[in-house]
CSV table of C-alpha atoms and ligand atoms in Angstrom, one decimal:
chain,number,residue,atom,x,y,z
G,1,MET,CA,48.0,-14.7,-5.5
G,2,PRO,CA,49.7,-15.1,-2.3
G,3,THR,CA,50.4,-12.7,0.0
G,4,LYS,CA,51.2,-11.5,3.5
G,5,PRO,CA,48.0,-11.8,5.6
G,6,ILE,CA,46.9,-8.4,6.9
G,7,LYS,CA,45.4,-8.2,9.7
G,8,SER,CA,41.5,-6.4,9.7
G,9,SER,CA,38.9,-4.8,11.6
G,10,PHE,CA,35.9,-6.5,10.1
G,11,VAL,CA,36.2,-10.4,9.6
G,12,VAL,CA,33.6,-13.2,8.7
G,13,VAL,CA,34.3,-16.2,9.3
G,14,ALA,CA,32.1,-19.2,7.5
G,15,ASN,CA,32.2,-22.5,7.0
G,16,ARG,CA,32.8,-21.9,3.3
G,17,LEU,CA,35.1,-19.4,1.9
G,18,ALA,CA,33.8,-16.2,-0.1
G,19,ALA,CA,35.1,-17.6,-3.3
G,20,ASP,CA,35.4,-21.3,-4.8
G,21,ARG,CA,38.5,-23.1,-6.0
G,22,MET,CA,37.6,-24.0,-9.7
G,23,VAL,CA,39.5,-26.7,-11.5
G,24,LEU,CA,40.5,-25.6,-15.5
G,25,PRO,CA,40.5,-27.7,-18.2
G,26,ASP,CA,44.2,-27.5,-18.5
G,27,GLY,CA,44.2,-28.9,-14.6
G,28,SER,CA,45.1,-25.3,-12.9
G,29,SER,CA,43.2,-23.9,-11.1
G,30,ASP,CA,41.3,-20.5,-10.3
G,31,TRP,CA,39.2,-18.7,-7.8
G,32,ARG,CA,35.4,-17.5,-8.5
G,33,THR,CA,33.7,-15.1,-6.2
G,34,SER,CA,30.7,-17.6,-4.7
G,35,PRO,CA,27.5,-16.4,-6.2
G,36,GLY,CA,25.7,-16.3,-2.8
G,37,GLY,CA,23.6,-13.1,-1.3
G,38,LEU,CA,25.9,-13.3,1.7
G,39,VAL,CA,29.0,-12.5,-0.2
G,40,SER,CA,27.6,-9.7,-2.3
G,41,ALA,CA,26.0,-8.2,0.6
G,42,LEU,CA,29.0,-8.3,2.9
G,43,ALA,CA,31.8,-7.6,0.0
G,44,PRO,CA,31.1,-3.4,0.2
G,45,VAL,CA,31.5,-3.6,4.1
G,46,MET,CA,34.3,-5.7,3.4
G,47,ARG,CA,36.0,-3.5,1.0
G,48,LYS,CA,35.5,-0.4,2.9
G,49,ASN,CA,37.0,-1.6,6.3
G,50,GLN,CA,39.9,-4.1,4.6
G,51,GLY,CA,37.6,-7.1,5.5
G,52,ALA,CA,38.8,-10.4,5.8
G,53,TRP,CA,37.0,-13.9,5.3
G,54,VAL,CA,38.1,-16.8,7.1
G,55,GLY,CA,36.7,-20.2,5.4
G,56,TRP,CA,37.1,-23.6,4.3
G,57,HIS,CA,38.4,-23.4,0.3
G,58,GLY,CA,36.7,-26.7,-0.5
G,59,ALA,CA,39.5,-28.7,-1.3
G,60,ALA,CA,40.3,-31.6,1.4
G,61,ASP,CA,43.6,-32.1,2.2
G,62,GLU,CA,45.1,-29.2,0.8
G,63,VAL,CA,46.8,-26.3,2.9
G,64,VAL,CA,46.4,-22.9,0.8
G,65,GLU,CA,47.9,-19.6,1.9
G,66,PRO,CA,45.9,-16.4,2.6
G,67,PHE,CA,45.4,-14.3,-0.3
G,68,ARG,CA,43.7,-11.2,-2.0
G,69,TYR,CA,40.9,-11.6,-4.3
G,70,ASP,CA,38.4,-8.9,-5.5
G,71,GLY,CA,39.4,-7.1,-3.1
G,72,LEU,CA,38.7,-9.0,-0.3
G,73,GLN,CA,41.5,-10.7,1.8
G,74,LEU,CA,40.6,-14.3,1.9
G,75,VAL,CA,41.8,-16.7,4.8
G,76,PRO,CA,41.5,-20.0,3.9
G,77,VAL,CA,40.9,-22.7,6.6
G,78,PRO,CA,42.3,-26.4,5.8
G,79,LEU,CA,40.1,-29.3,6.2
G,80,SER,CA,41.4,-33.3,5.7
G,81,SER,CA,39.1,-36.0,4.3
G,82,ASP,CA,38.4,-36.7,8.2
G,83,ASP,CA,37.5,-33.5,9.3
G,84,VAL,CA,34.9,-33.7,5.9
G,85,ARG,CA,33.5,-36.9,7.1
G,86,ASP,CA,33.2,-36.1,10.8
G,87,TYR,CA,32.8,-32.6,11.2
G,88,TYR,CA,30.5,-31.6,8.1
G,89,GLU,CA,28.9,-34.6,6.8
G,90,GLY,CA,29.0,-36.2,10.2
G,91,PHE,CA,28.1,-33.6,13.2
G,92,SER,CA,27.3,-30.3,11.1
G,93,ASN,CA,24.9,-32.5,8.8
G,94,GLY,CA,24.4,-35.6,10.3
G,95,THR,CA,23.7,-34.6,13.8
G,96,LEU,CA,22.9,-30.6,14.0
G,97,TRP,CA,20.6,-30.1,10.9
G,98,PRO,CA,17.8,-32.6,11.5
G,99,LEU,CA,17.8,-31.7,14.9
G,100,TYR,CA,17.5,-28.1,13.8
G,101,HIS,CA,15.2,-28.7,11.3
G,102,ASP,CA,12.4,-30.1,14.1
G,103,VAL,CA,13.6,-33.4,13.6
G,104,VAL,CA,12.1,-34.3,10.1
G,105,GLU,CA,14.8,-37.1,9.8
G,106,PHE,CA,16.8,-38.6,12.7
G,107,PRO,CA,19.7,-36.8,14.2
G,108,GLU,CA,22.7,-39.4,14.7
G,109,PHE,CA,24.9,-38.9,17.8
G,110,HIS,CA,28.5,-39.7,17.7
G,111,ARG,CA,31.3,-38.9,20.2
G,112,GLU,CA,34.0,-39.0,17.3
G,113,TRP,CA,31.6,-36.5,15.1
G,114,TRP,CA,31.7,-34.3,18.4
G,115,ASP,CA,35.2,-34.3,18.9
G,116,ALA,CA,35.9,-33.6,15.1
G,117,TYR,CA,33.4,-31.0,15.4
G,118,VAL,CA,35.6,-29.1,18.6
G,119,SER,CA,38.7,-29.5,16.8
G,120,VAL,CA,37.8,-27.7,13.6
G,121,ASN,CA,35.7,-24.7,15.5
G,122,ARG,CA,39.1,-24.4,17.1
G,123,ARG,CA,40.7,-24.1,14.1
G,124,PHE,CA,38.3,-21.3,12.5
G,125,ALA,CA,38.7,-19.9,16.1
G,126,ASP,CA,42.2,-19.6,15.8
G,127,MET,CA,42.6,-18.1,12.4
G,128,ALA,CA,40.2,-15.8,13.1
G,129,ALA,CA,42.3,-14.7,16.3
G,130,GLN,CA,45.3,-14.3,14.1
G,131,THR,CA,43.1,-12.2,11.2
G,132,ALA,CA,41.3,-9.5,13.5
G,133,LYS,CA,42.9,-6.4,14.5
G,134,ARG,CA,42.6,-5.0,18.1
G,135,GLY,CA,38.6,-4.0,18.7
G,136,ALA,CA,37.4,-5.7,15.2
G,137,VAL,CA,34.1,-7.2,14.4
G,138,VAL,CA,34.2,-10.6,14.0
G,139,TRP,CA,31.0,-12.0,12.4
G,140,VAL,CA,31.2,-15.9,12.7
G,141,GLN,CA,28.4,-17.4,10.4
G,142,ASP,CA,25.9,-20.7,11.0
G,143,TYR,CA,25.3,-24.0,12.6
G,144,GLN,CA,28.6,-25.3,11.7
G,145,LEU,CA,30.7,-23.0,14.0
G,146,GLN,CA,28.7,-22.6,17.4
G,147,LEU,CA,31.4,-23.3,19.5
G,148,VAL,CA,34.0,-20.1,17.6
G,149,PRO,CA,32.5,-17.4,19.7
G,150,LYS,CA,33.4,-18.8,23.0
G,151,MET,CA,36.7,-20.1,21.6
G,152,LEU,CA,37.4,-16.7,20.3
G,153,ARG,CA,36.7,-14.5,23.2
G,154,GLU,CA,38.8,-16.6,25.2
G,155,GLN,CA,41.9,-15.7,22.9
G,156,ARG,CA,40.5,-12.0,22.0
G,157,PRO,CA,38.2,-10.2,24.7
G,158,ASP,CA,38.8,-7.5,22.8
G,159,LEU,CA,36.8,-8.3,19.8
G,160,LYS,CA,33.3,-7.3,19.1
G,161,ILE,CA,31.6,-10.9,18.4
G,162,GLY,CA,28.5,-11.8,16.2
G,163,PHE,CA,26.7,-14.7,15.2
G,164,PHE,CA,24.4,-15.2,13.1
G,165,LEU,CA,22.5,-18.9,12.7
G,166,HIS,CA,21.0,-19.3,9.1
G,167,ILE,CA,18.8,-22.4,10.1
G,168,PRO,CA,15.9,-22.5,12.8
G,169,PHE,CA,16.8,-23.0,16.3
G,170,PRO,CA,15.0,-25.6,17.6
G,171,PRO,CA,12.3,-25.7,20.6
G,172,VAL,CA,13.7,-26.9,24.0
G,173,GLU,CA,12.4,-30.2,24.3
G,174,LEU,CA,14.1,-31.1,20.8
G,175,TYR,CA,17.3,-29.3,21.5
G,176,GLN,CA,17.2,-30.9,25.1
G,177,GLN,CA,18.1,-34.2,23.1
G,178,LEU,CA,21.8,-33.2,21.9
G,179,PRO,CA,24.2,-34.5,24.5
G,180,TRP,CA,26.5,-31.5,24.2
G,181,ARG,CA,23.5,-29.0,24.7
G,182,LYS,CA,25.3,-27.5,27.2
G,183,GLU,CA,29.1,-26.9,25.4
G,184,ILE,CA,26.8,-25.4,22.5
G,185,LEU,CA,25.0,-22.8,24.5
G,186,ALA,CA,28.1,-21.5,26.1
G,187,GLY,CA,30.0,-21.4,22.7
G,188,LEU,CA,26.9,-19.5,20.8
G,189,LEU,CA,27.3,-17.1,24.6
G,190,GLY,CA,30.9,-16.3,23.7
G,191,ALA,CA,29.0,-13.7,21.2
G,192,ASP,CA,27.6,-10.2,22.1
G,193,LEU,CA,25.2,-10.4,19.9
G,194,VAL,CA,23.2,-13.8,18.6
G,195,GLY,CA,21.0,-12.9,15.4
G,196,PHE,CA,18.3,-15.8,14.3
G,197,GLN,CA,15.7,-15.9,11.4
G,198,LEU,CA,12.7,-15.2,13.7
G,199,PRO,CA,12.1,-14.0,17.2
G,200,GLY,CA,10.6,-17.7,18.2
G,201,GLY,CA,14.6,-18.9,17.5
G,202,ALA,CA,15.5,-16.1,19.9
G,203,GLN,CA,13.1,-17.0,22.3
G,204,ASN,CA,13.9,-20.9,22.4
G,205,PHE,CA,18.1,-19.6,23.0
G,206,VAL,CA,16.8,-17.4,25.7
G,207,ARG,CA,14.6,-19.9,27.3
G,208,LEU,CA,17.2,-22.7,27.3
G,209,VAL,CA,20.2,-20.2,28.3
G,210,ARG,CA,18.0,-19.6,31.3
G,211,ASN,CA,16.9,-23.1,31.8
G,212,ARG,CA,19.8,-24.8,31.2
G,213,LEU,CA,22.5,-22.7,32.5
G,214,GLY,CA,20.7,-20.6,34.8
G,215,LEU,CA,21.7,-17.2,33.5
G,216,GLN,CA,19.9,-14.5,34.4
G,217,THR,CA,17.4,-13.1,31.3
G,218,GLN,CA,15.7,-9.9,30.6
G,219,ARG,CA,13.8,-10.5,27.5
G,220,ASP,CA,16.3,-10.3,24.3
G,221,ARG,CA,19.1,-9.7,27.2
G,222,ILE,CA,21.5,-12.4,28.6
G,223,VAL,CA,23.6,-11.7,31.9
G,224,HIS,CA,26.8,-13.4,32.3
G,225,PRO,CA,28.3,-13.8,36.0
G,226,ASP,CA,31.0,-11.4,34.8
G,227,GLY,CA,28.9,-8.6,34.3
G,228,ARG,CA,29.0,-9.1,30.6
G,229,ASP,CA,25.9,-9.2,28.1
G,230,THR,CA,24.7,-11.2,25.1
G,231,ARG,CA,21.8,-10.1,23.1
G,232,ALA,CA,19.5,-12.6,21.0
G,233,LYS,CA,17.5,-11.0,18.6
G,234,ALA,CA,15.9,-11.8,15.2
G,235,TYR,CA,17.5,-10.5,11.9
G,236,PRO,CA,15.4,-12.2,9.1
G,237,ILE,CA,18.1,-12.6,6.3
G,238,SER,CA,16.7,-11.2,2.5
G,239,ILE,CA,18.3,-11.3,-1.1
G,240,ASP,CA,19.6,-8.8,-3.6
G,241,SER,CA,16.1,-7.5,-4.3
G,242,ARG,CA,17.4,-4.6,-7.1
G,243,GLY,CA,20.1,-7.0,-8.3
G,244,PHE,CA,17.3,-9.8,-9.2
G,245,GLU,CA,14.8,-7.5,-10.2
G,246,THR,CA,17.5,-6.0,-13.0
G,247,LEU,CA,18.6,-9.5,-14.5
G,248,ALA,CA,14.7,-10.3,-14.7
G,249,SER,CA,14.2,-7.4,-16.7
G,250,GLU,CA,17.0,-8.0,-19.0
G,251,GLN,CA,16.1,-8.8,-22.8
G,252,SER,CA,18.2,-11.9,-22.6
G,253,THR,CA,16.2,-12.9,-19.6
G,254,ARG,CA,12.9,-12.1,-20.9
G,255,TYR,CA,13.8,-14.2,-24.4
G,256,ARG,CA,15.0,-17.2,-22.2
G,257,ALA,CA,12.0,-16.9,-20.3
G,258,GLU,CA,9.8,-17.9,-23.5
G,259,GLN,CA,11.9,-19.8,-24.8
G,260,ILE,CA,11.6,-22.1,-21.5
G,261,ARG,CA,7.5,-22.2,-22.2
G,262,THR,CA,7.8,-22.9,-25.7
G,263,ASP,CA,10.4,-25.8,-24.8
G,264,LEU,CA,8.0,-27.2,-22.4
G,265,GLY,CA,5.0,-27.3,-25.1
G,266,GLU,CA,3.2,-23.7,-24.3
G,267,PRO,CA,1.6,-25.0,-21.7
G,268,ARG,CA,-1.2,-22.3,-20.2
G,269,THR,CA,0.3,-22.6,-16.8
G,270,ILE,CA,4.0,-23.4,-15.4
G,271,PHE,CA,4.1,-24.6,-11.7
G,272,LEU,CA,7.8,-24.3,-10.6
G,273,GLY,CA,9.7,-25.8,-7.6
G,274,VAL,CA,13.6,-24.8,-7.4
G,275,ASP,CA,15.3,-26.7,-4.2
G,276,ARG,CA,18.7,-28.1,-2.9
G,277,LEU,CA,17.6,-31.8,-2.8
G,278,ASP,CA,17.0,-31.8,1.1
G,279,TYR,CA,14.5,-33.7,3.4
G,280,THR,CA,13.7,-30.7,4.7
G,281,LYS,CA,12.5,-28.8,1.7
G,282,GLY,CA,9.4,-31.3,1.4
G,283,LEU,CA,10.0,-32.4,-1.9
G,284,LYS,CA,8.5,-35.6,-1.4
G,285,GLN,CA,5.0,-34.5,-0.6
G,286,ARG,CA,5.0,-31.8,-3.0
G,287,ILE,CA,5.6,-33.8,-5.9
G,288,ARG,CA,2.7,-36.3,-4.2
G,289,ALA,CA,0.3,-33.3,-4.3
G,290,PHE,CA,1.0,-32.7,-7.7
G,291,GLY,CA,0.8,-36.2,-8.6
G,292,GLU,CA,-2.8,-36.7,-7.4
G,293,LEU,CA,-4.2,-33.5,-9.0
G,294,PHE,CA,-2.8,-34.6,-12.4
G,295,ALA,CA,-4.4,-38.3,-11.9
G,296,GLU,CA,-7.5,-36.8,-10.5
G,297,GLY,CA,-7.9,-34.5,-13.3
G,298,GLN,CA,-8.1,-31.4,-11.5
G,299,LEU,CA,-5.2,-30.3,-13.6
G,300,ASP,CA,-4.7,-31.5,-16.9
G,301,PRO,CA,-1.0,-32.4,-18.4
G,302,GLN,CA,-2.0,-31.1,-21.5
G,303,GLU,CA,-2.5,-27.6,-20.2
G,304,ALA,CA,-0.3,-27.1,-17.2
G,305,THR,CA,3.1,-28.7,-16.2
G,306,PHE,CA,5.0,-29.0,-13.0
G,307,VAL,CA,9.2,-28.2,-13.6
G,308,GLN,CA,11.4,-28.7,-10.3
G,309,VAL,CA,14.8,-28.4,-10.2
G,310,ALA,CA,16.7,-30.0,-7.5
G,311,THR,CA,20.1,-28.8,-7.0
G,312,PRO,CA,22.6,-31.7,-5.8
G,313,SER,CA,23.7,-31.4,-2.4
G,314,ARG,CA,25.4,-33.2,0.5
G,315,GLU,CA,25.7,-36.6,-2.0
G,316,ARG,CA,27.9,-38.2,0.5
G,317,VAL,CA,25.2,-38.4,2.9
G,318,GLU,CA,23.5,-41.4,3.4
G,319,GLN,CA,20.0,-39.8,4.0
G,320,TYR,CA,20.6,-37.3,0.8
G,321,ARG,CA,21.1,-40.7,-1.5
G,322,THR,CA,18.2,-42.0,-0.1
G,323,LEU,CA,16.2,-39.1,-0.9
G,324,ARG,CA,17.3,-39.0,-4.3
G,325,ASP,CA,16.5,-42.4,-5.1
G,326,GLU,CA,12.8,-41.8,-3.5
G,327,ILE,CA,11.9,-38.9,-5.7
G,328,ASP,CA,13.6,-40.8,-9.1
G,329,ARG,CA,10.9,-43.2,-8.3
G,330,LEU,CA,8.0,-40.9,-7.4
G,331,VAL,CA,8.6,-38.7,-10.4
G,332,GLY,CA,9.1,-41.8,-12.9
G,333,ARG,CA,5.6,-43.5,-11.4
G,334,ILE,CA,3.5,-40.4,-11.8
G,335,ASN,CA,5.3,-39.3,-15.5
G,336,GLY,CA,5.0,-42.9,-16.4
G,337,ASP,CA,1.5,-43.4,-15.5
G,338,ILE,CA,0.0,-40.2,-16.2
G,339,GLY,CA,2.3,-38.8,-19.3
G,340,THR,CA,1.4,-38.6,-22.8
G,341,ILE,CA,4.5,-38.4,-25.7
G,342,GLY,CA,6.0,-35.1,-25.3
G,343,ARG,CA,3.9,-34.2,-22.2
G,344,PRO,CA,5.5,-35.7,-19.1
G,345,PRO,CA,3.1,-33.8,-15.9
G,346,ILE,CA,6.8,-33.5,-14.4
G,347,THR,CA,9.7,-32.2,-15.5
G,348,TYR,CA,12.3,-33.0,-13.1
G,349,LEU,CA,16.0,-31.6,-13.3
G,350,HIS,CA,18.3,-32.9,-11.0
G,351,ASN,CA,20.9,-29.8,-11.8
G,352,SER,CA,22.6,-26.6,-10.7
G,353,TYR,CA,22.2,-23.5,-13.2
G,354,PRO,CA,23.5,-20.2,-13.8
G,355,ARG,CA,21.6,-17.1,-11.6
G,356,GLU,CA,20.5,-15.9,-15.3
G,357,GLU,CA,18.9,-19.1,-15.8
G,358,MET,CA,17.5,-19.2,-12.3
G,359,ALA,CA,15.6,-15.9,-13.2
G,360,ALA,CA,14.1,-17.1,-16.1
G,361,LEU,CA,12.8,-20.0,-14.5
G,362,TYR,CA,11.5,-17.5,-12.0
G,363,ARG,CA,10.2,-15.1,-15.2
G,364,ALA,CA,8.3,-18.3,-16.8
G,365,ALA,CA,6.8,-19.5,-13.7
G,366,ASP,CA,2.8,-18.5,-13.3
G,367,VAL,CA,2.9,-20.6,-9.7
G,368,MET,CA,5.8,-20.7,-7.4
G,369,VAL,CA,5.5,-23.7,-5.0
G,370,VAL,CA,7.8,-23.7,-2.1
G,371,THR,CA,6.9,-25.9,0.5
G,372,PRO,CA,9.4,-27.1,3.1
G,373,LEU,CA,8.7,-29.3,6.0
G,374,ARG,CA,10.9,-26.5,8.3
G,375,ASP,CA,13.1,-23.8,6.7
G,376,GLY,CA,15.1,-21.0,8.5
G,377,MET,CA,13.7,-18.4,5.8
G,378,ASN,CA,14.0,-19.9,2.2
G,379,LEU,CA,15.4,-17.4,0.0
G,380,VAL,CA,14.0,-19.1,-3.5
G,381,ALA,CA,10.4,-17.3,-2.3
G,382,LYS,CA,12.0,-14.0,-2.1
G,383,GLU,CA,14.0,-14.6,-5.3
G,384,TYR,CA,10.9,-15.0,-7.4
G,385,VAL,CA,9.0,-12.1,-5.9
G,386,ALA,CA,11.9,-10.1,-6.7
G,387,CYS,CA,11.8,-11.1,-10.5
G,388,ARG,CA,7.8,-10.5,-11.0
G,389,THR,CA,8.5,-7.2,-12.7
G,390,ASP,CA,5.0,-7.0,-13.7
G,391,ASN,CA,3.1,-8.3,-10.7
G,392,THR,CA,2.0,-11.3,-12.1
G,393,GLY,CA,2.8,-14.9,-10.9
G,394,ALA,CA,1.4,-16.6,-7.4
G,395,LEU,CA,3.3,-18.0,-4.6
G,396,VAL,CA,2.5,-21.0,-2.7
G,397,LEU,CA,4.5,-20.8,0.5
G,398,SER,CA,5.0,-23.8,3.4
G,399,GLU,CA,3.9,-21.8,6.7
G,400,PHE,CA,7.1,-23.8,8.3
G,401,ALA,CA,9.1,-21.5,6.1
G,402,GLY,CA,10.8,-17.9,7.9
G,403,ALA,CA,9.6,-16.3,5.0
G,404,ALA,CA,6.2,-16.9,5.9
G,405,ALA,CA,6.1,-14.3,8.7
G,406,GLU,CA,6.8,-11.5,5.9
G,407,LEU,CA,5.6,-12.9,2.6
G,408,LYS,CA,2.0,-13.1,4.2
G,409,GLN,CA,-0.2,-12.7,1.0
G,410,ALA,CA,1.3,-15.8,-0.4
G,411,TRP,CA,-0.9,-19.1,-0.6
G,412,MET,CA,0.0,-20.5,2.9
G,413,VAL,CA,0.2,-24.6,3.1
G,414,ASN,CA,0.6,-26.6,5.9
G,415,PRO,CA,3.2,-29.3,4.0
G,416,TYR,CA,2.1,-32.2,5.9
G,417,ASP,CA,-1.5,-31.8,4.9
G,418,ILE,CA,-1.5,-33.4,1.0
G,419,ASN,CA,-5.2,-32.4,0.5
G,420,GLY,CA,-4.7,-28.6,2.0
G,421,MET,CA,-1.6,-28.5,-0.2
G,422,LYS,CA,-3.8,-29.6,-3.5
G,423,ASP,CA,-6.3,-27.0,-2.5
G,424,ALA,CA,-3.9,-24.2,-2.2
G,425,VAL,CA,-2.3,-25.0,-5.4
G,426,LEU,CA,-5.4,-24.7,-7.2
G,427,GLY,CA,-6.2,-21.8,-5.4
G,428,ALA,CA,-3.4,-19.8,-6.6
G,429,HIS,CA,-3.9,-21.6,-10.2
G,430,ARG,CA,-7.7,-20.4,-10.3
G,431,ALA,CA,-7.4,-16.7,-8.6
G,432,SER,CA,-8.1,-14.0,-11.1
G,433,SER,CA,-5.2,-11.7,-12.3
G,434,ALA,CA,-6.6,-8.9,-10.3
G,435,GLU,CA,-6.1,-10.7,-7.0
G,436,ARG,CA,-2.8,-12.3,-7.6
G,437,SER,CA,-1.5,-8.6,-8.9
G,438,ARG,CA,-2.8,-7.5,-5.4
G,439,ARG,CA,-1.1,-10.2,-3.3
G,440,MET,CA,2.1,-9.8,-5.3
G,441,ARG,CA,2.4,-6.2,-5.1
G,442,ALA,CA,2.6,-6.3,-1.3
G,443,MET,CA,4.7,-9.0,-1.4
G,444,ARG,CA,7.1,-7.0,-3.6
G,445,LYS,CA,7.0,-3.8,-1.7
G,446,GLN,CA,8.1,-6.3,1.4
G,447,VAL,CA,11.1,-7.4,-0.4
G,448,PHE,CA,12.4,-4.5,-1.5
G,449,GLU,CA,12.1,-2.6,1.4
G,450,HIS,CA,13.9,-5.2,3.5
G,451,ASP,CA,16.6,-6.4,1.3
G,452,ILE,CA,19.9,-8.0,2.2
G,453,ASP,CA,21.8,-4.9,2.6
G,454,ARG,CA,19.1,-3.6,5.3
G,455,TRP,CA,19.9,-7.1,6.9
G,456,ALA,CA,23.6,-6.7,7.1
G,457,ASP,CA,23.3,-2.8,8.2
G,458,ARG,CA,21.1,-3.3,10.8
G,459,PHE,CA,23.2,-6.6,12.5
G,460,ILE,CA,26.6,-4.7,12.1
G,461,ALA,CA,24.9,-1.6,13.5
G,462,ASP,CA,23.4,-3.5,16.7
G,463,LEU,CA,26.4,-5.6,17.4
G,464,THR,CA,28.9,-2.2,17.5
G,465,GLU,CA,26.1,-0.6,19.5
G,466,ILE,CA,25.6,-3.5,22.1
G,467,SER,CA,29.5,-4.1,22.3
G,468,GLN,CA,30.1,0.0,23.1
G,469,ASN,CA,27.5,0.0,25.9
G,470,PRO,CA,27.4,-3.1,27.8
O,501,GDG,C1,19.6,-21.8,4.1
O,501,GDG,C2,18.7,-22.0,5.1
O,501,GDG,C3,18.1,-19.7,4.5
O,501,GDG,C4,19.1,-22.9,-5.8
O,501,GDG,N1,19.4,-23.6,-6.6
O,501,GDG,C5,20.6,-23.0,-7.6
O,501,GDG,C6,20.8,-21.6,-7.1
O,501,GDG,N2,19.7,-21.9,-5.6
O,501,GDG,C7,20.3,-20.9,-4.6
O,501,GDG,C8,18.6,-20.2,-4.7
O,501,GDG,C9,19.3,-19.7,-3.1
O,501,GDG,C10,19.9,-20.5,-2.4
O,501,GDG,O1,20.4,-21.3,-3.8
O,501,GDG,C11,19.4,-21.2,-1.7
O,501,GDG,O2,18.6,-20.8,-0.7
O,501,GDG,P1,17.1,-21.2,0.2
O,501,GDG,O3,17.2,-20.0,1.4
O,501,GDG,O4,16.1,-21.8,-0.4
O,501,GDG,O5,17.8,-22.6,1.3
O,501,GDG,P2,19.4,-23.5,1.6
O,501,GDG,O6,20.2,-23.7,0.7
O,501,GDG,O7,18.7,-24.0,2.7
O,501,GDG,O8,20.0,-22.0,2.7
O,501,GDG,C12,17.5,-21.1,4.4
O,501,GDG,C13,19.4,-19.5,3.9
O,501,GDG,O9,20.2,-20.6,4.6
O,501,GDG,C14,20.2,-18.0,3.8
O,501,GDG,O10,19.8,-17.7,5.5
O,501,GDG,O11,17.3,-18.7,3.6
O,501,GDG,O12,16.3,-20.9,5.4
O,501,GDG,O13,18.6,-23.5,5.0
O,501,GDG,O14,19.3,-18.5,-3.4
O,501,GDG,O15,18.1,-19.3,-5.7
O,501,GDG,N3,21.4,-20.9,-7.6
O,501,GDG,C15,22.2,-20.9,-8.9
O,501,GDG,N4,21.5,-21.8,-9.2
O,501,GDG,C16,21.2,-23.3,-8.8
O,501,GDG,O16,21.0,-24.4,-9.3
O,501,GDG,N5,22.8,-20.3,-9.4
């Protein structure tokens, strides 16, 4: 229901709005709150402060008026199909995404993509400036909007501006490739507080600012010529741990988990992978490792099975289409070579599922395998841990996921080392139940003590304090 936009004292700015537009069978459309953890973490703060969420509503070439939904003020930012192609699929996902993930695929640099990035960032900044009350807290999210802090500060120096990067911030040597490196650093420096997943990202950023822009820095503090400060600190993101635990404990989830095991032919061990279909997630290496384990007889397809959920993602970007074809071929070859009737060693699902089904899969899985080549955090690893209510199960985790800094009791792997990965998978598989339970207990303690509420509270408290005491 469209309403007159109100000014807010707490504004979140993100590429996507907090609600998705759904087209109903009769052709009309409706909204549904986005399932992500970010929305549920920020919703209480937003409701308390009459918060507003600025973001794209997901339909190109459509202008939607601001409206209230589920207690939130939503402010849609329009994008044309050209914006989606050049700003979103182009600069955000064809340039920044691979560059920030250690160049695991080649980033492309196109001037027209950059121009679109600048103009869309300006649109988001303008919309945020119109929405924020005097002295409001504005929290900008992620790599698609790195120019917004500076653009916003130029218009509204009264605001407290925070920025959080959900993906890794690359080392200086890689970041330097970017033709627009200075502009992006300057964009981020419009914020009072820039948050990263890990201390290493914050350190990379501070080092770049010192070397490239010649600004003075003292540990996490960057001093601007006008005397203003920007802080760069780590805020490892987390999940709604209690919410996942509750969902996993429900009778219907337990029942569904048993049904999944039955449908898979009652294997003794279920290995599970859950990822967006993305080249950063190390899917090819993981599938190859399982293929070899089955082919060499280290895993018996009569007793063990590997389920891989790959959620469709960025399907119009060329590199993602190629990846999908490669995985289809790889899985097909392994199942064709090793499978028998009713016993394919790999169950590959290119689909997305409701949260309830995800919780049931986590409950059913004896070993969770999370092996990204690079990942800011990786929430799947934390969700699995939160769902293991009886302290069973084992986690195999890449040392290149941000989550490795917290989930230290996982079986750690270097995903580029296929033999090492096979050893870790077997190690987790063969570990005694006492060993698994000891490790799982420690990881559960970490995930429950550091949940998404604590993440949001810490960031907002620091932002408020820093901008009050410059
Ligand atoms: C970025 C960073 C960082 C997946 N498939 C389905 C589904 N999912 C959910 C998972 C999880 C989320 O999507 C994926 O989060 P990840 O953290 O694993 O990865 P990215 O999407 O790459 O997220 C990452 C994160 O931002 C947060 O800062 O951790 O490093 O790359 O929550 O459960 N959910 C449902 N159906 C699916 O089929 N319902």
